[in-house]
Amino acid sequence: MKKVTVFLVIIFAIAISIQYWWALSLVAGISLTIFGIIRAKKDKQRKSRQSIYQVDKHGQQPSIGKDISLHGGSDESQDIDDEDTELKNAEPHHSYRDKLNNSVTSDKSVNSNLNKPTSIEEEKSTMRASTRQAPNIHKLRRKLTNFVVVDIETTGFNRFEETIIQISALKFKKDQLIDDFNCYINPHRKLQQKISSLTGLTDEKLKNAPDLNYALDKFTHFVADFPLVGHNIMGFDLPFLIEKGFYLPDIEALDTLPLSRRKLPELKDKKLPTLKKYFGVVNRSHNALNDCRTTAIVYQRLRDDKLDEVEPDYSKIPKSIAGIRFCITGKFDEESRDDLIDEIKQHGGRYTKSVSGLTNYLLKGTQTSQNLIDGVHSNSELKMLENVKNGKEAKIIGLSEFHTLIATGNAKQ
């Protein structure tokens, strides 16, 4: 800038000394503009070399500019979109725990006999992550038959403040399931009750689990050079994993969320439980390993344009609450009312819209209505309390107790 200033002073001095000051002033203005453009380009090039995951003072990051979708052809050798992408902010992702489908292995497959890394190892891992070049994220547009489906559970939705408590994955080769990965992770903090309700995971269950760095190393080895597939993987799972230390120089990823938006525009929403129900997938939603299985089926059907709705087969689900009558009141953050009604019916229970003398359980959520009779209780609650007062076998329960009844079959008529 000093040279530019000196240059301008000289120009104006010459302009004053001769009578063509206006022409020289114009030349000076143009020169200054050129210098400014060159300076701006140099600054931009310097900034572009910085990591795509550098956080600004508000903790925000750049977002992806395009949706991810598949385009024609089933040949695995088709070209992919090699455009390097920047990951967008994480979106909410809910989950809870249940028994796994027979097609995937027990959750003990990775957790048994794992050694925890030391704090020194964790510090070294953090240092490596901060100094190495950011991975290149390639948005895939080809149809895959070799891929790894991934899903995670976390202590919260903010990847900068929260941590991962479960990583699950299924590996497919030539469209056949050949391996699975499931690892719980010790977060070294107490779980919020909300997270325990969402995931079904508890402090007790996680206290002997391995640390995050060890789990990420095992997961990275499991992935190898396979492309990743996930539902909202670009918005949640992959940014979270990378933020916590998952690293490959080049990561190929395909997101089934934008793909479902393009293929099934008529669905009311494209959440994984909605797609699970539409395609007749019978397992509990919101568990990392179960969600991997659901995502795999969803992806294969979307990929192959098998878009017809499928009637689910509930014959293999244990009828643990057969004949038990349930009513529902209030709102649940973890599950929709439709999902809860389906869950009751799948396990042999009966759902009624209102409480009667025959109702065994009232499943209670958060009351959001502005027209509560006493300002606190819904009409269904008051009726249920009256039944209890009159000596009937009736009980008001929450969502976690409802899941326990389904799992144990200890419901009472």
Coordinates of C-alpha atoms in Angstrom, one line a residue:
M1 CA 0.0 0.0 0.0
K2 CA 2.9 2.4 0.6
K3 CA 4.1 2.0 -3.0
V4 CA 0.5 2.6 -4.2
T5 CA 0.3 5.8 -2.1
V6 CA 3.7 7.1 -3.4
F7 CA 2.6 6.3 -6.9
L8 CA -0.7 8.3 -6.5
V9 CA 1.2 11.3 -4.9
I10 CA 3.5 11.4 -7.9
I11 CA 0.6 11.1 -10.4
F12 CA -1.3 14.0 -8.8
A13 CA 1.9 16.1 -8.6
I14 CA 2.4 15.6 -12.3
A15 CA -1.3 16.3 -12.9
I16 CA -1.1 19.6 -11.1
S17 CA 2.2 20.6 -12.8
I18 CA 0.6 20.2 -16.1
Q19 CA -2.9 20.9 -17.1
Y20 CA -4.1 17.4 -17.9
W21 CA -4.8 16.6 -14.3
W22 CA -8.2 15.1 -15.1
A23 CA -6.7 12.5 -17.5
L24 CA -3.9 11.6 -15.1
S25 CA -6.5 11.3 -12.3
L26 CA -8.5 8.9 -14.4
V27 CA -5.4 6.8 -15.0
A28 CA -4.6 6.8 -11.3
G29 CA -8.1 5.6 -10.4
I30 CA -7.9 2.7 -12.9
S31 CA -4.5 1.7 -11.6
L32 CA -5.8 1.7 -8.0
T33 CA -8.7 -0.5 -9.0
I34 CA -6.4 -3.0 -10.7
F35 CA -4.2 -3.1 -7.6
G36 CA -7.3 -3.7 -5.5
I37 CA -8.5 -6.6 -7.6
I38 CA -5.1 -8.3 -7.6
R39 CA -4.9 -7.9 -3.8
A40 CA -8.4 -9.4 -3.3
K41 CA -7.6 -12.4 -5.5
K42 CA -4.5 -13.2 -3.5
D43 CA -6.4 -13.0 -0.3
K44 CA -9.1 -15.3 -1.7
Q45 CA -6.5 -17.8 -2.8
R46 CA -4.9 -17.8 0.6
K47 CA -8.2 -18.4 2.4
S48 CA -9.2 -21.2 0.0
R49 CA -6.2 -23.2 1.1
Q50 CA -7.5 -23.4 4.6
S51 CA -9.5 -26.4 5.9
I52 CA -13.1 -26.5 4.8
Y53 CA -14.0 -27.3 8.4
Q54 CA -12.6 -24.2 10.0
V55 CA -15.3 -22.9 12.3
D56 CA -16.1 -19.2 12.4
K57 CA -16.8 -17.3 15.6
H58 CA -20.5 -18.5 15.6
G59 CA -19.5 -22.2 15.2
Q60 CA -21.0 -22.4 11.7
Q61 CA -19.6 -24.0 8.6
P62 CA -20.2 -23.8 4.8
S63 CA -23.0 -25.8 3.3
I64 CA -23.4 -28.1 0.3
G65 CA -24.6 -26.5 -2.8
K66 CA -26.3 -29.5 -4.4
D67 CA -28.6 -32.4 -3.5
I68 CA -27.2 -35.9 -4.1
S69 CA -29.1 -38.1 -6.6
L70 CA -28.6 -41.0 -8.9
H71 CA -28.6 -40.8 -12.7
G72 CA -29.3 -43.7 -15.1
G73 CA -27.3 -46.8 -15.8
S74 CA -26.6 -49.7 -13.4
D75 CA -22.9 -50.2 -14.4
E76 CA -20.7 -49.9 -11.4
S77 CA -18.0 -48.4 -13.6
Q78 CA -20.0 -45.3 -14.5
D79 CA -18.4 -42.0 -13.8
I80 CA -19.0 -40.3 -10.5
D81 CA -19.2 -36.7 -9.6
D82 CA -15.7 -35.9 -8.4
E83 CA -16.7 -32.4 -7.2
D84 CA -15.2 -31.9 -3.7
T85 CA -18.0 -30.8 -1.4
E86 CA -18.2 -28.9 1.9
L87 CA -20.4 -30.4 4.5
K88 CA -23.5 -28.6 5.8
N89 CA -24.6 -28.1 9.4
A90 CA -25.9 -31.2 11.1
E91 CA -29.7 -31.8 11.2
P92 CA -31.5 -33.4 14.2
H93 CA -31.4 -37.2 14.2
H94 CA -33.4 -39.2 16.7
S95 CA -33.0 -42.9 17.8
Y96 CA -33.9 -45.5 20.4
R97 CA -32.8 -49.1 21.1
D98 CA -34.5 -52.4 20.5
K99 CA -33.7 -56.1 19.6
L100 CA -31.9 -56.4 16.3
N101 CA -33.3 -58.2 13.3
N102 CA -31.9 -61.7 12.6
S103 CA -30.1 -60.5 9.5
V104 CA -27.6 -58.5 11.6
T105 CA -25.4 -59.7 14.4
S106 CA -25.4 -58.9 18.1
D107 CA -24.3 -55.5 19.4
K108 CA -21.5 -57.4 21.2
S109 CA -19.7 -58.1 18.0
V110 CA -17.3 -55.2 18.4
N111 CA -17.6 -54.2 22.0
S112 CA -16.2 -57.4 23.6
N113 CA -12.6 -57.3 24.9
L114 CA -11.8 -53.8 23.4
N115 CA -8.9 -51.9 25.0
K116 CA -9.4 -48.3 25.6
P117 CA -6.8 -45.8 24.2
T118 CA -5.0 -43.6 26.7
S119 CA -5.5 -39.8 27.0
I120 CA -2.1 -39.4 25.3
E121 CA -3.3 -41.4 22.3
E122 CA -6.4 -39.2 22.2
E123 CA -4.3 -36.1 22.3
K124 CA -2.1 -37.4 19.4
S125 CA -5.2 -38.2 17.4
T126 CA -6.6 -34.7 17.9
M127 CA -3.2 -33.2 16.8
R128 CA -3.1 -35.3 13.7
A129 CA -6.7 -34.3 12.8
S130 CA -5.9 -30.6 13.2
T131 CA -2.8 -30.6 11.0
R132 CA -3.7 -33.0 8.2
Q133 CA -5.5 -31.8 5.0
A134 CA -9.3 -32.0 5.0
P135 CA -10.7 -35.0 3.2
N136 CA -12.2 -34.6 -0.3
I137 CA -15.9 -35.5 -0.2
H138 CA -17.1 -37.0 -3.5
K139 CA -20.9 -36.9 -4.1
L140 CA -21.7 -40.2 -5.9
R141 CA -24.2 -40.3 -8.8
R142 CA -23.7 -43.8 -9.9
K143 CA -25.7 -46.9 -8.9
L144 CA -23.8 -48.9 -6.2
T145 CA -23.7 -52.6 -5.6
N146 CA -20.6 -52.5 -3.4
F147 CA -21.1 -50.1 -0.5
V148 CA -21.2 -49.6 3.3
V149 CA -24.3 -48.3 5.0
V150 CA -23.6 -46.2 8.1
D151 CA -25.6 -44.7 10.9
I152 CA -24.6 -43.2 14.3
E153 CA -26.1 -42.3 17.6
T154 CA -24.9 -39.2 19.5
T155 CA -25.4 -37.4 22.8
G156 CA -26.9 -34.4 21.0
F157 CA -27.2 -32.7 17.6
N158 CA -24.3 -30.2 17.8
R159 CA -21.2 -32.0 16.5
F160 CA -18.9 -29.4 18.0
E161 CA -20.2 -29.9 21.6
E162 CA -21.6 -33.4 21.6
T163 CA -20.0 -36.8 21.0
I164 CA -20.8 -40.2 19.4
I165 CA -22.1 -43.1 21.5
Q166 CA -22.7 -45.7 18.8
I167 CA -21.4 -46.4 15.3
S168 CA -23.1 -49.1 13.1
A169 CA -22.5 -50.2 9.6
L170 CA -23.4 -52.9 7.1
K171 CA -21.1 -53.9 4.2
F172 CA -22.5 -55.0 0.9
K173 CA -20.6 -56.6 -2.0
K174 CA -22.4 -57.3 -5.2
D175 CA -25.6 -56.3 -3.4
Q176 CA -25.2 -59.0 -0.7
L177 CA -24.6 -58.4 3.0
I178 CA -21.2 -59.7 3.8
D179 CA -20.2 -58.1 7.1
D180 CA -21.5 -55.8 9.9
F181 CA -20.0 -53.4 12.4
N182 CA -21.6 -52.3 15.7
C183 CA -19.8 -50.5 18.4
Y184 CA -21.0 -48.6 21.5
I185 CA -18.8 -45.8 22.7
N186 CA -18.1 -44.4 26.2
P187 CA -18.9 -40.7 26.1
H188 CA -17.4 -40.0 29.5
R189 CA -20.4 -38.0 30.5
K190 CA -23.8 -38.7 31.8
L191 CA -26.5 -39.1 29.2
Q192 CA -29.5 -36.8 29.3
Q193 CA -32.7 -38.6 29.9
K194 CA -34.0 -37.4 26.6
I195 CA -31.1 -39.1 24.8
S196 CA -31.5 -42.3 26.8
S197 CA -35.2 -42.4 25.8
L198 CA -34.3 -41.7 22.1
T199 CA -31.5 -44.3 21.8
G200 CA -32.4 -46.9 24.5
L201 CA -28.7 -46.5 25.7
T202 CA -27.9 -45.9 29.3
D203 CA -24.9 -44.8 31.3
E204 CA -24.6 -48.4 32.7
K205 CA -24.5 -49.9 29.2
L206 CA -21.8 -47.5 27.9
K207 CA -19.5 -47.3 31.0
N208 CA -17.4 -50.3 29.8
A209 CA -17.5 -49.4 26.1
P210 CA -14.3 -48.4 24.2
D211 CA -13.3 -44.8 23.7
L212 CA -14.2 -42.9 20.6
N213 CA -10.7 -42.9 18.9
Y214 CA -10.5 -46.7 19.2
A215 CA -14.0 -47.1 17.7
L216 CA -13.2 -44.7 14.8
D217 CA -10.0 -46.6 14.0
K218 CA -12.0 -49.9 13.9
F219 CA -14.7 -48.3 11.8
T220 CA -12.2 -46.8 9.3
H221 CA -10.6 -50.2 8.9
F222 CA -14.1 -51.7 8.3
V223 CA -15.0 -49.1 5.6
A224 CA -11.7 -49.7 3.7
D225 CA -12.2 -48.3 0.2
F226 CA -16.0 -48.8 0.0
P227 CA -18.4 -45.9 -0.7
L228 CA -20.6 -44.8 2.2
V229 CA -24.4 -44.7 2.0
G230 CA -26.7 -43.2 4.6
H231 CA -29.9 -41.3 5.2
N232 CA -29.0 -37.7 5.6
I233 CA -25.4 -38.8 5.8
M234 CA -24.2 -35.5 4.2
G235 CA -26.1 -33.4 6.7
F236 CA -25.5 -35.3 9.9
D237 CA -23.5 -38.6 10.1
L238 CA -20.5 -37.8 7.9
P239 CA -19.9 -34.2 9.3
F240 CA -20.2 -35.6 12.8
L241 CA -17.8 -38.5 12.1
I242 CA -15.2 -36.2 10.4
E243 CA -15.4 -33.7 13.2
K244 CA -14.6 -36.4 15.7
G245 CA -11.7 -37.8 13.8
F246 CA -12.8 -40.1 11.1
Y247 CA -10.5 -39.6 8.2
L248 CA -9.8 -40.9 4.7
P249 CA -8.1 -38.6 2.1
D250 CA -11.0 -39.3 -0.3
I251 CA -14.5 -40.2 0.9
E252 CA -17.2 -41.3 -1.5
A253 CA -20.7 -40.8 -0.2
L254 CA -24.3 -41.2 -1.3
D255 CA -27.3 -39.7 0.6
T256 CA -30.6 -41.4 0.3
L257 CA -32.5 -38.4 1.7
P258 CA -32.4 -36.2 -1.5
L259 CA -32.7 -39.4 -3.6
S260 CA -36.0 -40.2 -1.9
R261 CA -37.2 -36.6 -2.4
R262 CA -36.7 -37.0 -6.1
K263 CA -38.0 -40.5 -6.4
L264 CA -41.0 -40.3 -4.0
P265 CA -42.2 -36.7 -4.1
E266 CA -45.8 -37.8 -3.1
L267 CA -44.8 -38.9 0.4
K268 CA -45.7 -36.5 3.2
D269 CA -42.1 -36.5 4.5
K270 CA -38.9 -38.4 3.7
K271 CA -37.9 -39.4 7.2
L272 CA -36.4 -42.9 7.6
P273 CA -39.3 -44.2 9.7
T274 CA -41.7 -43.0 7.0
L275 CA -39.7 -44.7 4.2
K276 CA -39.4 -47.8 6.4
K277 CA -43.2 -48.0 6.7
Y278 CA -43.7 -47.3 3.0
F279 CA -41.4 -50.1 1.9
G280 CA -42.7 -52.6 4.5
V281 CA -39.5 -52.9 6.5
V282 CA -40.3 -54.6 9.8
N283 CA -37.9 -53.6 12.5
R284 CA -37.7 -50.8 15.2
S285 CA -36.7 -47.4 13.9
H286 CA -34.1 -45.2 15.6
N287 CA -31.4 -47.7 16.4
A288 CA -28.2 -47.3 14.5
L289 CA -27.8 -50.9 13.4
N290 CA -31.5 -51.3 12.6
D291 CA -31.5 -48.0 10.7
C292 CA -28.6 -49.3 8.7
R293 CA -30.7 -52.3 7.6
T294 CA -33.6 -50.0 6.8
T295 CA -31.4 -47.6 4.8
A296 CA -30.0 -50.5 2.8
I297 CA -33.4 -51.7 1.7
V298 CA -34.6 -48.1 1.0
Y299 CA -31.5 -47.4 -1.1
Q300 CA -31.8 -50.6 -3.1
R301 CA -35.5 -49.9 -3.9
L302 CA -34.8 -46.3 -4.8
R303 CA -31.8 -47.3 -6.9
D304 CA -33.7 -50.0 -8.8
D305 CA -36.9 -47.9 -9.2
K306 CA -38.9 -50.4 -7.2
L307 CA -41.1 -47.6 -5.8
D308 CA -44.4 -49.4 -5.1
E309 CA -45.6 -49.4 -1.5
V310 CA -45.1 -52.8 0.3
E311 CA -47.4 -54.3 2.8
P312 CA -45.4 -55.2 5.9
D313 CA -45.4 -58.7 7.3
Y314 CA -45.8 -58.7 11.1
S315 CA -46.1 -62.5 11.5
K316 CA -42.6 -62.8 12.9
I317 CA -42.9 -60.1 15.5
P318 CA -43.6 -61.5 19.0
K319 CA -47.1 -60.6 20.3
S320 CA -45.8 -59.5 23.7
I321 CA -48.9 -57.2 24.4
A322 CA -51.6 -59.4 22.9
G323 CA -55.1 -58.3 23.9
I324 CA -53.8 -55.3 25.9
R325 CA -55.7 -52.0 25.3
F326 CA -53.8 -48.8 24.9
C327 CA -54.9 -45.2 24.5
I328 CA -52.5 -42.3 23.8
T329 CA -52.5 -38.7 25.0
G330 CA -50.1 -35.8 24.4
K331 CA -47.1 -35.4 22.0
F332 CA -43.8 -37.4 21.8
D333 CA -40.6 -35.9 20.4
E334 CA -39.1 -39.4 19.9
E335 CA -41.9 -41.0 17.8
S336 CA -45.1 -39.9 16.0
R337 CA -48.5 -41.0 17.1
D338 CA -48.9 -43.1 14.0
D339 CA -45.6 -44.9 14.7
L340 CA -46.8 -45.7 18.2
I341 CA -50.1 -47.0 17.0
D342 CA -48.3 -49.2 14.5
E343 CA -46.0 -50.5 17.3
I344 CA -49.0 -51.4 19.5
K345 CA -50.7 -53.3 16.7
Q346 CA -47.5 -55.1 15.5
H347 CA -47.0 -56.6 19.0
G348 CA -50.7 -57.7 19.3
G349 CA -52.1 -54.8 21.3
R350 CA -55.3 -52.9 20.7
Y351 CA -55.4 -49.1 20.3
T352 CA -58.5 -47.0 21.1
K353 CA -58.9 -43.3 20.5
S354 CA -60.5 -42.7 23.9
V355 CA -60.3 -44.1 27.4
S356 CA -63.0 -46.5 28.5
G357 CA -63.4 -48.9 31.5
L358 CA -61.6 -51.5 29.5
T359 CA -58.4 -49.5 28.8
N360 CA -55.3 -51.0 30.4
Y361 CA -52.7 -48.4 29.7
L362 CA -52.7 -44.7 28.8
L363 CA -49.5 -43.8 27.0
K364 CA -48.8 -40.2 28.1
G365 CA -46.6 -37.6 26.3
T366 CA -46.2 -33.9 26.7
Q367 CA -49.5 -32.0 26.9
T368 CA -49.5 -29.2 24.4
S369 CA -53.2 -28.5 24.1
Q370 CA -54.5 -25.1 25.1
N371 CA -57.9 -26.6 26.1
L372 CA -57.0 -28.9 28.9
I373 CA -59.9 -29.3 31.3
D374 CA -58.1 -28.3 34.5
G375 CA -55.1 -26.6 32.7
V376 CA -52.9 -29.7 33.4
H377 CA -54.6 -32.9 32.5
S378 CA -56.2 -34.1 29.3
N379 CA -59.7 -35.6 29.3
S380 CA -58.1 -39.0 28.8
E381 CA -55.9 -38.6 31.8
L382 CA -58.8 -37.6 34.0
K383 CA -60.8 -40.6 32.9
M384 CA -57.9 -42.9 33.5
L385 CA -57.3 -41.5 37.0
E386 CA -61.0 -42.1 37.7
N387 CA -60.7 -45.7 36.6
V388 CA -57.7 -46.2 39.0
K389 CA -59.7 -44.6 41.8
N390 CA -62.5 -47.1 41.2
G391 CA -60.1 -50.0 41.5
K392 CA -59.6 -50.9 37.9
E393 CA -56.4 -52.4 36.6
A394 CA -55.3 -49.3 34.8
K395 CA -52.1 -47.3 34.6
I396 CA -50.6 -44.2 33.0
I397 CA -47.2 -44.8 31.6
G398 CA -44.4 -43.0 29.7
L399 CA -42.6 -44.0 26.5
S400 CA -39.7 -45.8 28.1
E401 CA -42.1 -47.9 30.2
F402 CA -44.1 -48.7 27.1
H403 CA -40.9 -50.0 25.4
T404 CA -40.1 -52.1 28.4
L405 CA -43.6 -53.7 28.3
I406 CA -43.1 -54.6 24.7
A407 CA -39.6 -56.0 25.3
T408 CA -40.6 -58.0 28.4
G409 CA -44.2 -58.9 27.8
N410 CA -45.1 -58.0 31.4
A411 CA -48.2 -56.0 30.5
K412 CA -51.3 -56.6 32.7
Q413 CA -54.9 -56.8 31.6

